[in-house]
Structures are given as C-alpha cells and as structure tokens.
C-alpha cells in the first residue's frame, strides 16, 4: 500500500505562485509524477520541453480540475467523452478531443487535438483546483523525467534526475508520497468519430467497452500523436531484456561472469545458478506489479549491471499496460 501524506496547503499555495510566475513544479499524480506548467503560458510550457529534452512536436496532456473544464479546452465534444469523464474522473483516464482556439499549438505539438485529464491524487487535485480559477486554467504535466527514460513514481526519482534550481532544472518538487498506480493514464481518442485506444493504462479496454457499450480498438496510424507511443520509451540506461519464465535461467547462465540484475517470480529466481547483482521478486498481482514497476526499474538500473533480465509478465488483456511499458523499455 502507498502512503499519501496529508496535503500541505502552504506548499500548494507556494506552488500556485510559482506556476503563475511561469515556473515549473513537479507534482504527484495517482499515475506518475508530472512536470507542471501553466498551459496558457507558452514560454512556461516550452520550458518543460527544454527541461526534459522532449521533442517539440510531442503533445502534452492538460490536467484540469474537473469535468466542467472540458468545454473551456475542447469543442465538438461527443457524448462518449462526457460519459467517460463522469465515470472515471477524477482518475487515470485521458480524453483526446478537438481543441479550442484557447489551447495553444505549443501544448498540442502542432495538432488540432488536446488531451485532457483530471487526476485523483489529493495533492494534484488540490494544486489544480487552487490554480484553476474562473477560466478553468489547466496544467501541462508530462512525466517529470528526462525524455524517454524511466518515469518517476516518487519525489526522489525527480531529485536524482532533473533536480531543483540552482543546480537542477525545476523550481519546486511537491512530495506527495509514492504514486498509487505507478503507470501513466489510459488514453482514448475521441476526436475522429468512433473512439479508439491510444495508450493502455489502469482503465482497461474491457472497462471502456463496458462503459460505452461497444468495442474500442487500438488506434491506427492516422490517430493523433500522443505521449508514450514511441517505440522506445520508459527505458533504463542499462539494456533490458524480456525473457520468458522457461528461458530466463538459461539466459542468465549465458551471461557468464557479467553482472546481471534480474526481476522475476520467486520460482524463477530460485532456479538461477549464480547470484545476480540485484534480484527483485516481482509482485504476483497486477496492481502491485504496476504500482512498483518504475521504482523497480530505477533500482535495477542503479545496480551496476551490464544487463537487466525481466521475466515476461502474463500476456492476458488485463496486463496490457504493464506489457506495453516493458516492451518499450526493452525496445
């Protein structure tokens, strides 16, 4: 279980002042920590791209305080969007919609769509609600890490990577404890007629289909660009391999004297001949695996290994989000 400290209203008020001045604040969400900036402030948003080393055509998600913000950021909103927002907001679901003129191209990567999400983490919700105001201001908040690397699921990951000024790149880190889910939000495209799935997450395809009453296929090549869809993403610096439970002991043996870090079930770890530089017993349950995934990848990456071996998780539909992140980390 994750422990979320009580919301510190003094820190929230300080973060609002930083954001209104065009600064950058790392904030916790229920998925991963985000690098927040005022979505209406072009220079502030562009500074998040610079801090992360993120390509300028890679769109950002606007984090908003509630369902009433949708009409302030999007137009031609289909009934499915309202249905999903009422069901899953606040929560780990991002809706991609046709953008209003208010939403700058610096947010959308030059596209005519905007991604919207209302996070449920109490610190994020408090910050966005305090910042929103009568015009329903929002915060862009890509994961608070160097682009393409492992996402941060606690404040320590950000301090180690981007850091705080003057030595680092950020103005402030809000420490709201470890993230509840540990994997980025599900993303559904509602801008091109029939809804399609852009990114797997905690809100599964089955849940979306049950809510909407029809099939939700994966998005095709003509879908809007979206966060987390590059072939290589969420990647440790150490080369990572996904190996089946049956093949992992032999693959470990093939590495010989080379230092290897391993994450696998207890049964597989017990079959290894030799000692990894780090052995992590993978959680057997889906929620625990997802919650701890990025923390475990950070630990494996810091172990001083030449190679990381990860046991391939179950290939059932409910594990799609975990398998998506691991597949990109290994690409």
GROMACS .gro file of C-alpha atoms in nm:
model
  331
    1UNK     CA    1   0.000   0.000   0.000
    2UNK     CA    2   0.119   0.352  -0.078
    3UNK     CA    3   0.113   0.614   0.197
    4UNK     CA    4   0.000   0.961   0.089
    5UNK     CA    5   0.092   1.239   0.332
    6UNK     CA    6  -0.176   1.497   0.417
    7UNK     CA    7  -0.196   1.780   0.166
    8UNK     CA    8   0.020   2.074   0.277
    9UNK     CA    9  -0.186   2.381   0.186
   10UNK     CA   10   0.112   2.612   0.244
   11UNK     CA   11   0.317   2.419  -0.013
   12UNK     CA   12   0.019   2.415  -0.251
   13UNK     CA   13  -0.014   2.795  -0.227
   14UNK     CA   14   0.360   2.832  -0.286
   15UNK     CA   15   0.336   2.605  -0.593
   16UNK     CA   16   0.048   2.813  -0.732
   17UNK     CA   17   0.264   3.127  -0.703
   18UNK     CA   18   0.549   2.951  -0.884
   19UNK     CA   19   0.318   2.839  -1.166
   20UNK     CA   20   0.159   3.183  -1.203
   21UNK     CA   21   0.510   3.327  -1.238
   22UNK     CA   22   0.584   3.084  -1.524
   23UNK     CA   23   0.782   2.834  -1.319
   24UNK     CA   24   0.796   2.455  -1.319
   25UNK     CA   25   0.661   2.238  -1.038
   26UNK     CA   26   0.688   1.859  -1.013
   27UNK     CA   27   0.358   1.730  -0.876
   28UNK     CA   28   0.242   1.383  -0.775
   29UNK     CA   29  -0.049   1.218  -0.950
   30UNK     CA   30  -0.203   0.877  -0.896
   31UNK     CA   31  -0.013   0.753  -1.203
   32UNK     CA   32   0.336   0.911  -1.208
   33UNK     CA   33   0.484   1.247  -1.108
   34UNK     CA   34   0.420   1.521  -1.364
   35UNK     CA   35   0.620   1.832  -1.455
   36UNK     CA   36   0.356   2.103  -1.423
   37UNK     CA   37   0.341   2.435  -1.606
   38UNK     CA   38   0.064   2.687  -1.683
   39UNK     CA   39  -0.094   2.551  -2.002
   40UNK     CA   40  -0.188   2.906  -2.114
   41UNK     CA   41   0.172   3.030  -2.081
   42UNK     CA   42   0.369   2.945  -2.394
   43UNK     CA   43   0.713   3.017  -2.251
   44UNK     CA   44   0.640   2.814  -1.938
   45UNK     CA   45   0.519   2.515  -2.137
   46UNK     CA   46   0.815   2.533  -2.374
   47UNK     CA   47   1.047   2.532  -2.074
   48UNK     CA   48   0.913   2.187  -1.982
   49UNK     CA   49   1.024   2.061  -2.323
   50UNK     CA   50   1.369   2.208  -2.260
   51UNK     CA   51   1.394   2.065  -1.907
   52UNK     CA   52   1.304   1.716  -2.026
   53UNK     CA   53   1.481   1.725  -2.361
   54UNK     CA   54   1.143   1.645  -2.514
   55UNK     CA   55   1.079   1.682  -2.892
   56UNK     CA   56   0.874   1.995  -2.962
   57UNK     CA   57   0.619   1.805  -3.171
   58UNK     CA   58   0.537   1.567  -2.884
   59UNK     CA   59   0.196   1.675  -2.744
   60UNK     CA   60   0.124   1.729  -2.376
   61UNK     CA   61  -0.176   1.648  -2.157
   62UNK     CA   62  -0.365   1.937  -1.996
   63UNK     CA   63  -0.456   1.848  -1.637
   64UNK     CA   64  -0.779   2.015  -1.527
   65UNK     CA   65  -0.980   2.049  -1.206
   66UNK     CA   66  -1.299   1.876  -1.321
   67UNK     CA   67  -1.549   1.786  -1.587
   68UNK     CA   68  -1.668   2.148  -1.629
   69UNK     CA   69  -1.324   2.236  -1.769
   70UNK     CA   70  -1.378   2.026  -2.080
   71UNK     CA   71  -1.585   2.288  -2.264
   72UNK     CA   72  -1.318   2.551  -2.189
   73UNK     CA   73  -1.047   2.350  -2.365
   74UNK     CA   74  -1.227   2.136  -2.625
   75UNK     CA   75  -1.503   2.173  -2.883
   76UNK     CA   76  -1.732   1.935  -3.069
   77UNK     CA   77  -1.721   1.714  -2.761
   78UNK     CA   78  -1.901   1.384  -2.832
   79UNK     CA   79  -2.142   1.230  -2.580
   80UNK     CA   80  -1.896   0.944  -2.519
   81UNK     CA   81  -1.648   1.193  -2.371
   82UNK     CA   82  -1.898   1.320  -2.115
   83UNK     CA   83  -1.995   0.965  -2.028
   84UNK     CA   84  -1.635   0.859  -1.970
   85UNK     CA   85  -1.548   1.174  -1.774
   86UNK     CA   86  -1.845   1.124  -1.542
   87UNK     CA   87  -1.744   0.761  -1.489
   88UNK     CA   88  -1.366   0.788  -1.448
   89UNK     CA   89  -1.282   1.146  -1.344
   90UNK     CA   90  -1.105   1.224  -1.123
   91UNK     CA   91  -0.887   0.932  -1.226
   92UNK     CA   92  -0.629   0.782  -1.462
   93UNK     CA   93  -0.810   0.839  -1.795
   94UNK     CA   94  -0.706   1.092  -2.060
   95UNK     CA   95  -0.954   1.208  -2.327
   96UNK     CA   96  -0.823   1.329  -2.665
   97UNK     CA   97  -1.064   1.581  -2.820
   98UNK     CA   98  -1.079   1.859  -3.078
   99UNK     CA   99  -0.910   2.160  -2.924
  100UNK     CA  100  -1.049   2.508  -2.876
  101UNK     CA  101  -0.855   2.811  -3.001
  102UNK     CA  102  -0.761   2.883  -2.639
  103UNK     CA  103  -0.536   2.576  -2.642
  104UNK     CA  104  -0.203   2.674  -2.798
  105UNK     CA  105  -0.013   2.467  -3.051
  106UNK     CA  106   0.276   2.467  -2.804
  107UNK     CA  107   0.060   2.230  -2.595
  108UNK     CA  108  -0.063   2.008  -2.877
  109UNK     CA  109   0.260   1.962  -3.071
  110UNK     CA  110   0.102   2.150  -3.364
  111UNK     CA  111  -0.207   1.924  -3.378
  112UNK     CA  112  -0.574   2.026  -3.370
  113UNK     CA  113  -0.648   1.797  -3.073
  114UNK     CA  114  -0.599   1.836  -2.699
  115UNK     CA  115  -0.555   1.564  -2.436
  116UNK     CA  116  -0.739   1.633  -2.109
  117UNK     CA  117  -0.721   1.460  -1.772
  118UNK     CA  118  -0.844   1.524  -1.418
  119UNK     CA  119  -0.610   1.346  -1.173
  120UNK     CA  120  -0.738   1.197  -0.847
  121UNK     CA  121  -0.423   1.228  -0.634
  122UNK     CA  122  -0.517   1.463  -0.347
  123UNK     CA  123  -0.206   1.681  -0.392
  124UNK     CA  124  -0.255   1.718  -0.768
  125UNK     CA  125  -0.626   1.781  -0.727
  126UNK     CA  126  -0.561   2.045  -0.461
  127UNK     CA  127  -0.299   2.218  -0.677
  128UNK     CA  128  -0.506   2.224  -0.994
  129UNK     CA  129  -0.820   2.334  -0.809
  130UNK     CA  130  -0.630   2.620  -0.642
  131UNK     CA  131  -0.473   2.721  -0.975
  132UNK     CA  132  -0.779   2.680  -1.199
  133UNK     CA  133  -0.975   2.994  -1.121
  134UNK     CA  134  -1.285   3.118  -1.306
  135UNK     CA  135  -1.134   3.050  -1.650
  136UNK     CA  136  -1.059   2.683  -1.568
  137UNK     CA  137  -0.686   2.716  -1.615
  138UNK     CA  138  -0.502   2.389  -1.662
  139UNK     CA  139  -0.153   2.249  -1.617
  140UNK     CA  140   0.051   2.064  -1.874
  141UNK     CA  141   0.232   1.790  -1.684
  142UNK     CA  142   0.439   1.535  -1.878
  143UNK     CA  143   0.625   1.285  -1.663
  144UNK     CA  144   0.889   1.465  -1.457
  145UNK     CA  145   1.194   1.289  -1.601
  146UNK     CA  146   1.445   1.317  -1.883
  147UNK     CA  147   1.261   1.231  -2.203
  148UNK     CA  148   1.248   0.862  -2.288
  149UNK     CA  149   1.379   0.746  -1.951
  150UNK     CA  150   1.204   0.567  -1.665
  151UNK     CA  151   0.906   0.762  -1.533
  152UNK     CA  152   0.920   0.889  -1.172
  153UNK     CA  153   0.687   0.734  -0.915
  154UNK     CA  154   0.827   0.922  -0.613
  155UNK     CA  155   0.987   1.260  -0.545
  156UNK     CA  156   1.335   1.109  -0.502
  157UNK     CA  157   1.338   0.997  -0.865
  158UNK     CA  158   1.292   1.360  -0.977
  159UNK     CA  159   1.552   1.499  -0.739
  160UNK     CA  160   1.805   1.249  -0.878
  161UNK     CA  161   1.720   1.322  -1.241
  162UNK     CA  162   1.603   1.679  -1.311
  163UNK     CA  163   1.671   1.832  -0.969
  164UNK     CA  164   1.578   2.173  -0.829
  165UNK     CA  165   1.741   2.505  -0.915
  166UNK     CA  166   2.006   2.637  -0.895
  167UNK     CA  167   2.183   2.306  -0.959
  168UNK     CA  168   1.878   2.143  -1.125
  169UNK     CA  169   1.608   2.244  -1.372
  170UNK     CA  170   1.289   2.276  -1.165
  171UNK     CA  171   1.158   2.547  -0.936
  172UNK     CA  172   0.986   2.314  -0.691
  173UNK     CA  173   0.903   1.949  -0.615
  174UNK     CA  174   0.582   1.870  -0.429
  175UNK     CA  175   0.639   1.546  -0.236
  176UNK     CA  176   0.305   1.369  -0.215
  177UNK     CA  177   0.445   1.023  -0.149
  178UNK     CA  178   0.462   0.728  -0.386
  179UNK     CA  179   0.211   0.705  -0.671
  180UNK     CA  180  -0.090   0.476  -0.625
  181UNK     CA  181  -0.086   0.312  -0.968
  182UNK     CA  182   0.265   0.382  -1.097
  183UNK     CA  183   0.173   0.365  -1.468
  184UNK     CA  184   0.064   0.650  -1.694
  185UNK     CA  185  -0.305   0.711  -1.763
  186UNK     CA  186  -0.510   0.528  -2.022
  187UNK     CA  187  -0.557   0.749  -2.328
  188UNK     CA  188  -0.861   0.729  -2.557
  189UNK     CA  189  -0.904   0.921  -2.883
  190UNK     CA  190  -1.249   1.079  -2.918
  191UNK     CA  191  -1.160   1.328  -3.191
  192UNK     CA  192  -1.223   1.114  -3.500
  193UNK     CA  193  -1.564   0.957  -3.464
  194UNK     CA  194  -1.553   0.605  -3.320
  195UNK     CA  195  -1.335   0.602  -3.003
  196UNK     CA  196  -1.000   0.424  -3.023
  197UNK     CA  197  -0.739   0.334  -2.763
  198UNK     CA  198  -0.418   0.536  -2.785
  199UNK     CA  199  -0.243   0.416  -2.469
  200UNK     CA  200  -0.311   0.130  -2.229
  201UNK     CA  201  -0.341   0.204  -1.858
  202UNK     CA  202  -0.524   0.116  -1.538
  203UNK     CA  203  -0.859   0.188  -1.701
  204UNK     CA  204  -0.861  -0.117  -1.926
  205UNK     CA  205  -1.012  -0.172  -2.268
  206UNK     CA  206  -1.270  -0.401  -2.105
  207UNK     CA  207  -1.373  -0.122  -1.866
  208UNK     CA  208  -1.404   0.130  -2.150
  209UNK     CA  209  -1.608  -0.110  -2.361
  210UNK     CA  210  -1.838  -0.191  -2.072
  211UNK     CA  211  -1.899   0.180  -2.012
  212UNK     CA  212  -1.951   0.271  -2.379
  213UNK     CA  213  -2.136  -0.043  -2.484
  214UNK     CA  214  -1.924  -0.113  -2.792
  215UNK     CA  215  -1.575  -0.228  -2.895
  216UNK     CA  216  -1.281   0.011  -2.854
  217UNK     CA  217  -0.999  -0.098  -3.089
  218UNK     CA  218  -0.641   0.022  -3.080
  219UNK     CA  219  -0.579   0.348  -3.263
  220UNK     CA  220  -0.442   0.331  -3.615
  221UNK     CA  221  -0.156   0.516  -3.781
  222UNK     CA  222  -0.380   0.816  -3.861
  223UNK     CA  223  -0.452   0.881  -3.493
  224UNK     CA  224  -0.318   1.193  -3.321
  225UNK     CA  225   0.035   1.174  -3.183
  226UNK     CA  226   0.024   1.103  -2.811
  227UNK     CA  227   0.256   1.069  -2.514
  228UNK     CA  228   0.418   0.731  -2.455
  229UNK     CA  229   0.362   0.587  -2.803
  230UNK     CA  230   0.723   0.594  -2.925
  231UNK     CA  231   0.877   0.252  -2.981
  232UNK     CA  232   1.148   0.317  -2.721
  233UNK     CA  233   1.026   0.483  -2.401
  234UNK     CA  234   1.034   0.438  -2.022
  235UNK     CA  235   1.384   0.298  -2.078
  236UNK     CA  236   1.663   0.237  -1.826
  237UNK     CA  237   2.017   0.323  -1.930
  238UNK     CA  238   2.110  -0.042  -1.881
  239UNK     CA  239   1.999  -0.271  -2.164
  240UNK     CA  240   1.682  -0.455  -2.062
  241UNK     CA  241   1.566  -0.790  -2.198
  242UNK     CA  242   1.224  -0.950  -2.155
  243UNK     CA  243   1.260  -1.327  -2.120
  244UNK     CA  244   1.003  -1.600  -2.062
  245UNK     CA  245   0.999  -1.782  -1.728
  246UNK     CA  246   1.117  -2.100  -1.901
  247UNK     CA  247   1.413  -1.935  -2.076
  248UNK     CA  248   1.530  -1.688  -1.813
  249UNK     CA  249   1.760  -1.921  -1.609
  250UNK     CA  250   1.941  -2.029  -1.925
  251UNK     CA  251   1.973  -1.668  -2.045
  252UNK     CA  252   2.115  -1.573  -1.706
  253UNK     CA  253   2.369  -1.856  -1.732
  254UNK     CA  254   2.468  -1.738  -2.082
  255UNK     CA  255   2.578  -1.404  -1.934
  256UNK     CA  256   2.860  -1.584  -1.753
  257UNK     CA  257   3.056  -1.362  -1.517
  258UNK     CA  258   2.895  -1.039  -1.642
  259UNK     CA  259   2.698  -0.854  -1.371
  260UNK     CA  260   2.326  -0.905  -1.431
  261UNK     CA  261   2.020  -0.767  -1.247
  262UNK     CA  262   1.702  -0.973  -1.252
  263UNK     CA  263   1.333  -0.916  -1.180
  264UNK     CA  264   1.129  -1.235  -1.183
  265UNK     CA  265   0.896  -1.451  -0.978
  266UNK     CA  266   1.033  -1.626  -0.672
  267UNK     CA  267   1.012  -1.958  -0.855
  268UNK     CA  268   1.232  -1.834  -1.139
  269UNK     CA  269   1.479  -1.665  -0.904
  270UNK     CA  270   1.519  -1.994  -0.718
  271UNK     CA  271   1.621  -2.164  -1.045
  272UNK     CA  272   1.910  -1.927  -1.117
  273UNK     CA  273   2.258  -2.075  -1.094
  274UNK     CA  274   2.466  -1.795  -0.956
  275UNK     CA  275   2.391  -1.464  -0.787
  276UNK     CA  276   2.260  -1.155  -0.968
  277UNK     CA  277   2.397  -0.815  -0.862
  278UNK     CA  278   2.034  -0.741  -0.775
  279UNK     CA  279   1.739  -0.980  -0.764
  280UNK     CA  280   1.389  -0.836  -0.728
  281UNK     CA  281   1.095  -1.065  -0.666
  282UNK     CA  282   0.823  -0.939  -0.898
  283UNK     CA  283   0.481  -0.883  -0.739
  284UNK     CA  284   0.239  -1.154  -0.846
  285UNK     CA  285  -0.067  -0.930  -0.851
  286UNK     CA  286  -0.131  -0.684  -1.133
  287UNK     CA  287  -0.188  -0.377  -0.916
  288UNK     CA  288   0.128  -0.437  -0.713
  289UNK     CA  289   0.335  -0.502  -1.025
  290UNK     CA  290   0.217  -0.182  -1.193
  291UNK     CA  291   0.250   0.028  -0.877
  292UNK     CA  292   0.610  -0.085  -0.821
  293UNK     CA  293   0.719  -0.113  -1.186
  294UNK     CA  294   0.906   0.214  -1.229
  295UNK     CA  295   1.054   0.201  -0.877
  296UNK     CA  296   1.185  -0.146  -0.955
  297UNK     CA  297   1.323  -0.037  -1.291
  298UNK     CA  298   1.504   0.251  -1.121
  299UNK     CA  299   1.655   0.006  -0.869
  300UNK     CA  300   1.761  -0.235  -1.143
  301UNK     CA  301   1.917   0.049  -1.342
  302UNK     CA  302   2.123   0.164  -1.041
  303UNK     CA  303   2.253  -0.186  -0.965
  304UNK     CA  304   2.570  -0.157  -1.175
  305UNK     CA  305   2.468  -0.439  -1.408
  306UNK     CA  306   2.561  -0.483  -1.772
  307UNK     CA  307   2.220  -0.630  -1.847
  308UNK     CA  308   1.873  -0.637  -1.688
  309UNK     CA  309   1.666  -0.952  -1.732
  310UNK     CA  310   1.293  -0.926  -1.662
  311UNK     CA  311   1.059  -1.222  -1.663
  312UNK     CA  312   0.786  -1.170  -1.923
  313UNK     CA  313   0.463  -1.098  -1.732
  314UNK     CA  314   0.132  -1.271  -1.813
  315UNK     CA  315   0.013  -1.193  -2.166
  316UNK     CA  316  -0.357  -1.162  -2.076
  317UNK     CA  317  -0.552  -0.846  -2.172
  318UNK     CA  318  -0.559  -0.710  -1.816
  319UNK     CA  319  -0.177  -0.695  -1.817
  320UNK     CA  320  -0.168  -0.490  -2.140
  321UNK     CA  321  -0.048  -0.167  -1.976
  322UNK     CA  322   0.240  -0.338  -1.794
  323UNK     CA  323   0.345  -0.526  -2.106
  324UNK     CA  324   0.326  -0.206  -2.311
  325UNK     CA  325   0.563  -0.021  -2.074
  326UNK     CA  326   0.808  -0.311  -2.050
  327UNK     CA  327   0.805  -0.365  -2.426
  328UNK     CA  328   0.900  -0.001  -2.486
  329UNK     CA  329   1.160  -0.011  -2.207
  330UNK     CA  330   1.324  -0.306  -2.382
  331UNK     CA  331   1.298  -0.166  -2.736
   0.00000   0.00000   0.00000
